[in-house]
């Protein structure tokens, strides 16, 4: 006698795999939920810690009961608890009205008039130390007909693996403007990399003068910074510039949270890569600063005729930025010796 049912062993294996998966889900949400409550529960620190600990204990109890198969009720109770937690989490609103730190106090907004783009609140701070500076927010107009270059700027961050790129656009009059996604934090608030994963900070798009954005990293923070010239036709440059303009206006109009793992990748890196190659294949290397240049090089997105080591070594601009400091010609002097960059032809 034949049967269409799978062998008993296969059913048993499938059941075991489902149980292991369920246990991992409970464990994972136990950890995530505890951290989410600790960072976002609207209360003082000790109450937030209590809420986080209570969730962790309930998750642990649910896991133990599930493992021992003492009650089938937990199969219904824990998903209901989790659904309530996720509903609360999904409805935490981002805000544009907080007592922001000075360097992220203003959002970039743009007005487009044909090929001309006027940016409000371009940051151009004179940094002396991380806490001592002269703030300057400027309105600047850029003619996209005179856009000549796109540069990828990669600073080493607190977590070296995570890419936090800046994109710099150059014009034929020798001016540059950089765009970057930044954490928007409040005055007297410290920045936590873990907190960025749990809606602790809003996101902001900063348009800045290169002397501000690069010098802040090289001269003030002491970071190693590398610059790579992107191999891109002018129509793609303009399209990329307008994409960042749209993102800046969007964040200004509708606040959203910053997430270290996704914000830079989705808003900066993918837009850059999509202008280099249409329908570029998914590549994990785009997520990490150490491998991002190699991934772009494989797409022919860096300047040809140089090895990746030559581009990396020649593109290390930290020493030049520190030497130039506040002297004139910052942008042109930090590019001296960078492979693939020819002198700008002035109109």
Tab-separated table of C-alpha atoms in Angstrom:
chain	number	residue	atom	x	y	z
A	1	UNK	CA	0.000	0.000	0.000
A	2	UNK	CA	1.428	3.393	-1.014
A	3	UNK	CA	0.882	6.777	0.578
A	4	UNK	CA	1.430	10.351	-0.532
A	5	UNK	CA	2.543	11.413	2.956
A	6	UNK	CA	6.244	12.128	3.415
A	7	UNK	CA	8.285	9.724	5.503
A	8	UNK	CA	7.917	10.038	9.278
A	9	UNK	CA	11.565	11.079	9.589
A	10	UNK	CA	11.082	14.025	7.249
A	11	UNK	CA	8.059	15.253	9.175
A	12	UNK	CA	9.994	14.958	12.421
A	13	UNK	CA	12.966	16.883	10.981
A	14	UNK	CA	10.691	19.648	9.689
A	15	UNK	CA	9.012	19.928	13.072
A	16	UNK	CA	12.374	20.138	14.815
A	17	UNK	CA	13.566	22.870	12.459
A	18	UNK	CA	10.387	24.869	13.057
A	19	UNK	CA	10.846	24.570	16.827
A	20	UNK	CA	14.453	25.734	16.618
A	21	UNK	CA	13.409	28.646	14.410
A	22	UNK	CA	10.632	29.588	16.849
A	23	UNK	CA	13.076	29.529	19.767
A	24	UNK	CA	15.495	31.764	17.885
A	25	UNK	CA	12.662	34.191	17.107
A	26	UNK	CA	11.674	34.397	20.785
A	27	UNK	CA	15.305	34.871	21.806
A	28	UNK	CA	15.913	37.514	19.145
A	29	UNK	CA	12.807	39.523	19.956
A	30	UNK	CA	13.588	39.188	23.651
A	31	UNK	CA	16.911	40.981	23.095
A	32	UNK	CA	15.591	43.481	20.549
A	33	UNK	CA	12.485	44.320	22.571
A	34	UNK	CA	14.500	44.928	25.720
A	35	UNK	CA	16.803	47.349	23.915
A	36	UNK	CA	13.881	49.048	22.168
A	37	UNK	CA	12.142	49.668	25.500
A	38	UNK	CA	15.348	50.851	27.136
A	39	UNK	CA	16.017	53.428	24.428
A	40	UNK	CA	12.456	54.530	23.653
A	41	UNK	CA	10.122	53.879	26.599
A	42	UNK	CA	8.891	57.390	27.572
A	43	UNK	CA	10.140	57.507	31.161
A	44	UNK	CA	13.185	58.209	33.318
A	45	UNK	CA	16.180	55.907	33.029
A	46	UNK	CA	15.324	53.548	35.895
A	47	UNK	CA	11.787	53.002	34.581
A	48	UNK	CA	13.132	52.363	31.090
A	49	UNK	CA	15.568	49.838	32.517
A	50	UNK	CA	12.731	48.207	34.468
A	51	UNK	CA	10.541	47.946	31.346
A	52	UNK	CA	13.431	46.455	29.378
A	53	UNK	CA	14.209	43.928	32.115
A	54	UNK	CA	10.530	42.945	32.426
A	55	UNK	CA	10.291	42.285	28.704
A	56	UNK	CA	13.494	40.231	28.785
A	57	UNK	CA	12.196	38.143	31.706
A	58	UNK	CA	8.828	37.545	30.024
A	59	UNK	CA	10.614	36.509	26.825
A	60	UNK	CA	12.873	34.148	28.772
A	61	UNK	CA	9.871	32.584	30.543
A	62	UNK	CA	8.114	32.179	27.199
A	63	UNK	CA	11.199	30.510	25.767
A	64	UNK	CA	11.554	28.089	28.684
A	65	UNK	CA	7.871	27.162	28.626
A	66	UNK	CA	8.027	26.652	24.869
A	67	UNK	CA	11.128	24.442	25.111
A	68	UNK	CA	9.604	22.283	27.839
A	69	UNK	CA	6.234	22.154	26.055
A	70	UNK	CA	4.467	22.835	29.333
A	71	UNK	CA	1.766	25.006	27.803
A	72	UNK	CA	0.326	25.645	24.391
A	73	UNK	CA	-1.053	28.955	25.616
A	74	UNK	CA	2.346	30.586	25.178
A	75	UNK	CA	1.999	30.042	21.424
A	76	UNK	CA	-0.835	32.587	21.532
A	77	UNK	CA	0.259	34.896	24.356
A	78	UNK	CA	3.789	35.725	23.189
A	79	UNK	CA	2.805	36.653	19.600
A	80	UNK	CA	0.127	38.956	21.067
A	81	UNK	CA	2.725	40.602	23.314
A	82	UNK	CA	5.064	40.970	20.386
A	83	UNK	CA	2.347	42.461	18.180
A	84	UNK	CA	1.616	45.077	20.855
A	85	UNK	CA	5.308	45.923	21.144
A	86	UNK	CA	5.698	46.260	17.372
A	87	UNK	CA	2.576	48.440	17.141
A	88	UNK	CA	4.009	50.774	19.774
A	89	UNK	CA	7.395	50.798	18.031
A	90	UNK	CA	5.940	51.555	14.610
A	91	UNK	CA	4.062	54.556	15.974
A	92	UNK	CA	7.016	56.341	17.572
A	93	UNK	CA	7.175	59.608	15.603
A	94	UNK	CA	10.305	61.357	14.389
A	95	UNK	CA	10.466	65.063	15.191
A	96	UNK	CA	11.916	68.217	13.690
A	97	UNK	CA	11.328	70.280	16.838
A	98	UNK	CA	13.974	69.592	19.444
A	99	UNK	CA	16.748	71.603	21.050
A	100	UNK	CA	19.304	70.556	18.441
A	101	UNK	CA	23.073	70.753	18.711
A	102	UNK	CA	24.406	73.750	16.804
A	103	UNK	CA	26.151	71.791	14.027
A	104	UNK	CA	22.909	70.008	13.081
A	105	UNK	CA	20.498	72.782	14.032
A	106	UNK	CA	19.478	73.660	10.482
A	107	UNK	CA	18.296	71.481	7.635
A	108	UNK	CA	19.361	71.927	4.043
A	109	UNK	CA	16.567	72.981	1.704
A	110	UNK	CA	16.734	73.648	-2.010
A	111	UNK	CA	14.926	75.680	-4.649
A	112	UNK	CA	15.423	74.606	-8.259
A	113	UNK	CA	15.196	77.137	-11.084
A	114	UNK	CA	16.165	75.469	-14.335
A	115	UNK	CA	19.830	74.446	-14.134
A	116	UNK	CA	20.365	76.608	-11.040
A	117	UNK	CA	19.888	75.202	-7.552
A	118	UNK	CA	19.842	77.481	-4.530
A	119	UNK	CA	20.667	75.740	-1.269
A	120	UNK	CA	19.587	77.258	2.022
A	121	UNK	CA	21.656	76.470	5.125
A	122	UNK	CA	24.923	75.282	3.600
A	123	UNK	CA	27.120	74.723	6.631
A	124	UNK	CA	30.465	76.523	6.600
A	125	UNK	CA	31.691	76.425	10.195
A	126	UNK	CA	35.137	77.605	11.222
A	127	UNK	CA	36.196	74.713	13.466
A	128	UNK	CA	38.855	75.296	16.121
A	129	UNK	CA	37.966	72.278	18.254
A	130	UNK	CA	34.965	69.948	18.334
A	131	UNK	CA	33.271	72.302	20.796
A	132	UNK	CA	34.804	75.643	19.831
A	133	UNK	CA	33.764	76.999	16.456
A	134	UNK	CA	32.266	79.943	14.639
A	135	UNK	CA	28.924	78.890	13.154
A	136	UNK	CA	28.057	80.010	9.647
A	137	UNK	CA	25.003	78.951	7.659
A	138	UNK	CA	24.983	80.266	4.109
A	139	UNK	CA	22.729	80.370	1.069
A	140	UNK	CA	24.557	79.307	-2.085
A	141	UNK	CA	23.563	78.901	-5.712
A	142	UNK	CA	25.042	76.223	-7.982
A	143	UNK	CA	24.773	76.000	-11.760
A	144	UNK	CA	24.441	72.368	-12.792
A	145	UNK	CA	25.594	73.273	-16.287
A	146	UNK	CA	29.000	73.902	-14.681
A	147	UNK	CA	29.120	70.688	-12.666
A	148	UNK	CA	32.393	68.906	-13.512
A	149	UNK	CA	33.103	66.169	-10.963
A	150	UNK	CA	31.835	63.782	-8.301
A	151	UNK	CA	34.130	62.558	-5.519
A	152	UNK	CA	33.527	59.835	-2.956
A	153	UNK	CA	34.968	60.779	0.440
A	154	UNK	CA	35.413	58.024	3.022
A	155	UNK	CA	36.377	58.860	6.600
A	156	UNK	CA	37.215	56.148	9.117
A	157	UNK	CA	34.409	56.073	11.670
A	158	UNK	CA	34.059	54.770	15.221
A	159	UNK	CA	32.889	51.499	13.690
A	160	UNK	CA	35.371	51.150	10.793
A	161	UNK	CA	33.371	48.549	8.876
A	162	UNK	CA	30.263	50.697	8.468
A	163	UNK	CA	30.402	53.016	5.491
A	164	UNK	CA	29.635	56.672	6.253
A	165	UNK	CA	30.439	58.291	2.928
A	166	UNK	CA	30.305	61.902	1.821
A	167	UNK	CA	29.691	62.874	-1.786
A	168	UNK	CA	31.393	66.012	-3.062
A	169	UNK	CA	30.332	67.824	-6.220
A	170	UNK	CA	32.848	70.054	-7.998
A	171	UNK	CA	32.126	72.967	-10.333
A	172	UNK	CA	34.257	74.620	-12.970
A	173	UNK	CA	34.854	77.704	-10.814
A	174	UNK	CA	36.736	75.562	-8.299
A	175	UNK	CA	33.954	75.416	-5.707
A	176	UNK	CA	32.749	72.204	-4.076
A	177	UNK	CA	29.784	71.199	-1.952
A	178	UNK	CA	29.483	67.963	-0.013
A	179	UNK	CA	26.377	66.021	0.947
A	180	UNK	CA	26.189	63.592	3.835
A	181	UNK	CA	23.586	61.900	5.981
A	182	UNK	CA	24.182	62.833	9.592
A	183	UNK	CA	22.858	61.923	13.007
A	184	UNK	CA	20.788	64.809	14.359
A	185	UNK	CA	21.291	64.959	18.104
A	186	UNK	CA	20.147	67.326	20.799
A	187	UNK	CA	22.258	69.692	22.885
A	188	UNK	CA	23.940	67.934	25.812
A	189	UNK	CA	23.127	64.558	24.228
A	190	UNK	CA	25.857	62.015	23.549
A	191	UNK	CA	25.868	59.937	20.379
A	192	UNK	CA	25.519	56.171	20.724
A	193	UNK	CA	26.044	53.856	17.755
A	194	UNK	CA	23.646	51.358	19.347
A	195	UNK	CA	21.116	54.127	19.890
A	196	UNK	CA	20.995	54.801	16.147
A	197	UNK	CA	19.476	51.334	15.729
A	198	UNK	CA	16.649	52.164	18.121
A	199	UNK	CA	15.211	55.478	16.924
A	200	UNK	CA	17.239	57.558	19.348
A	201	UNK	CA	18.241	60.145	16.735
A	202	UNK	CA	16.661	61.785	13.742
A	203	UNK	CA	18.401	61.950	10.359
A	204	UNK	CA	19.515	65.097	8.603
A	205	UNK	CA	21.050	65.764	5.189
A	206	UNK	CA	23.897	68.241	5.530
A	207	UNK	CA	25.195	70.257	2.594
A	208	UNK	CA	28.520	71.761	3.580
A	209	UNK	CA	31.547	73.579	2.277
A	210	UNK	CA	34.446	71.131	1.876
A	211	UNK	CA	36.644	73.039	4.296
A	212	UNK	CA	33.979	72.450	6.926
A	213	UNK	CA	33.062	68.830	6.223
A	214	UNK	CA	36.546	67.427	5.464
A	215	UNK	CA	38.579	69.555	7.854
A	216	UNK	CA	36.206	68.644	10.694
A	217	UNK	CA	37.150	65.009	10.168
A	218	UNK	CA	40.853	65.324	9.396
A	219	UNK	CA	41.986	68.268	11.541
A	220	UNK	CA	39.499	68.215	14.418
A	221	UNK	CA	38.600	64.550	14.858
A	222	UNK	CA	41.935	63.208	13.597
A	223	UNK	CA	40.316	60.726	11.213
A	224	UNK	CA	41.938	59.183	8.176
A	225	UNK	CA	40.042	60.366	5.104
A	226	UNK	CA	40.324	59.078	1.533
A	227	UNK	CA	39.014	60.695	-1.630
A	228	UNK	CA	38.143	58.798	-4.817
A	229	UNK	CA	37.234	60.506	-8.080
A	230	UNK	CA	34.139	58.830	-9.551
A	231	UNK	CA	34.126	57.954	-13.243
A	232	UNK	CA	30.719	59.298	-14.245
A	233	UNK	CA	29.278	61.196	-17.245
A	234	UNK	CA	27.897	64.684	-16.628
A	235	UNK	CA	24.201	63.781	-17.061
A	236	UNK	CA	24.618	61.169	-14.337
A	237	UNK	CA	26.359	63.743	-12.112
A	238	UNK	CA	23.411	66.100	-12.443
A	239	UNK	CA	20.942	63.322	-11.782
A	240	UNK	CA	22.842	62.327	-8.643
A	241	UNK	CA	22.992	65.933	-7.424
A	242	UNK	CA	19.237	66.304	-7.876
A	243	UNK	CA	18.616	63.055	-5.999
A	244	UNK	CA	20.431	64.392	-2.941
A	245	UNK	CA	18.501	67.645	-3.294
A	246	UNK	CA	15.244	65.692	-3.225
A	247	UNK	CA	16.411	63.753	-0.168
A	248	UNK	CA	17.345	66.957	1.648
A	249	UNK	CA	13.954	68.514	0.941
A	250	UNK	CA	12.174	65.297	1.891
A	251	UNK	CA	13.889	65.040	5.294
A	252	UNK	CA	13.225	68.733	5.913
A	253	UNK	CA	9.524	68.288	5.209
A	254	UNK	CA	9.070	64.849	6.807
A	255	UNK	CA	11.430	63.991	9.682
A	256	UNK	CA	12.735	60.436	9.906
A	257	UNK	CA	15.071	58.451	12.109
A	258	UNK	CA	18.738	57.747	11.436
A	259	UNK	CA	19.850	54.110	11.341
A	260	UNK	CA	23.579	53.364	11.111
A	261	UNK	CA	23.036	50.120	9.206
A	262	UNK	CA	20.723	51.446	6.514
A	263	UNK	CA	20.647	55.240	6.205
A	264	UNK	CA	23.969	55.808	4.424
A	265	UNK	CA	23.614	52.680	2.329
A	266	UNK	CA	20.120	53.372	1.038
A	267	UNK	CA	20.392	57.146	0.672
A	268	UNK	CA	23.988	57.717	-0.419
A	269	UNK	CA	25.637	54.532	-1.660
A	270	UNK	CA	22.814	53.017	-3.695
A	271	UNK	CA	22.088	56.315	-5.415
A	272	UNK	CA	25.750	56.676	-6.343
A	273	UNK	CA	26.036	53.118	-7.657
A	274	UNK	CA	22.786	53.364	-9.619
A	275	UNK	CA	24.271	56.291	-11.574
A	276	UNK	CA	27.371	54.254	-12.403
A	277	UNK	CA	25.586	51.087	-13.553
A	278	UNK	CA	21.890	50.614	-14.136
A	279	UNK	CA	20.527	47.549	-12.336
A	280	UNK	CA	23.807	46.915	-10.523
A	281	UNK	CA	23.887	43.503	-8.818
A	282	UNK	CA	23.420	43.332	-5.062
A	283	UNK	CA	26.841	43.453	-3.432
A	284	UNK	CA	27.416	43.208	0.311
A	285	UNK	CA	30.675	45.149	-0.103
A	286	UNK	CA	28.706	48.343	-0.651
A	287	UNK	CA	27.767	48.294	3.051
A	288	UNK	CA	31.343	48.474	4.351
A	289	UNK	CA	33.824	51.329	4.061
A	290	UNK	CA	36.770	48.944	3.704
A	291	UNK	CA	35.290	47.216	0.643
A	292	UNK	CA	33.149	49.979	-0.878
A	293	UNK	CA	35.890	51.294	-3.232
A	294	UNK	CA	36.645	47.783	-4.503
A	295	UNK	CA	32.982	47.200	-5.290
A	296	UNK	CA	32.723	50.492	-7.172
A	297	UNK	CA	35.981	49.726	-8.993
A	298	UNK	CA	34.503	46.419	-10.209
A	299	UNK	CA	31.682	48.454	-11.760
A	300	UNK	CA	34.245	50.676	-13.538
A	301	UNK	CA	33.131	53.513	-11.298
A	302	UNK	CA	36.622	54.707	-10.323
A	303	UNK	CA	39.123	56.419	-12.577
A	304	UNK	CA	40.731	53.992	-15.056
A	305	UNK	CA	44.447	53.373	-15.419
A	306	UNK	CA	45.222	52.943	-11.716
A	307	UNK	CA	45.271	50.004	-9.360
A	308	UNK	CA	43.011	50.045	-6.333
A	309	UNK	CA	46.063	50.414	-4.079
A	310	UNK	CA	47.220	53.422	-6.085
A	311	UNK	CA	43.793	55.010	-5.785
A	312	UNK	CA	43.625	54.256	-2.063
A	313	UNK	CA	47.121	55.465	-1.211
A	314	UNK	CA	47.058	58.479	-3.499
A	315	UNK	CA	43.576	59.375	-2.318
A	316	UNK	CA	44.541	59.604	1.354
A	317	UNK	CA	44.084	63.335	1.876
A	318	UNK	CA	44.354	63.594	5.682
A	319	UNK	CA	47.927	64.876	5.745
A	320	UNK	CA	47.309	67.453	3.030
A	321	UNK	CA	44.131	68.688	4.757
A	322	UNK	CA	45.980	69.047	8.052
A	323	UNK	CA	48.782	70.941	6.327
A	324	UNK	CA	46.465	73.305	4.430
A	325	UNK	CA	44.237	73.861	7.466
A	326	UNK	CA	42.752	77.372	7.095
A	327	UNK	CA	45.006	78.516	4.231
A	328	UNK	CA	43.430	79.439	0.872
A	329	UNK	CA	42.833	76.843	-1.833
A	330	UNK	CA	41.742	74.037	0.485
A	331	UNK	CA	39.838	71.947	-2.080
A	332	UNK	CA	42.435	72.166	-4.849
A	333	UNK	CA	45.382	71.529	-2.521
A	334	UNK	CA	43.943	68.406	-0.873
A	335	UNK	CA	43.470	66.965	-4.373
A	336	UNK	CA	47.084	67.446	-5.394
A	337	UNK	CA	48.378	63.993	-6.265
A	338	UNK	CA	45.019	62.230	-6.112
A	339	UNK	CA	45.024	59.746	-9.029
A	340	UNK	CA	42.693	60.574	-11.887
A	341	UNK	CA	42.133	64.234	-11.038
A	342	UNK	CA	43.224	66.735	-13.672
A	343	UNK	CA	43.384	70.484	-13.059
A	344	UNK	CA	40.009	72.125	-13.461
A	345	UNK	CA	39.487	74.162	-16.605
A	346	UNK	CA	38.075	77.483	-15.511
A	347	UNK	CA	35.500	79.183	-17.682
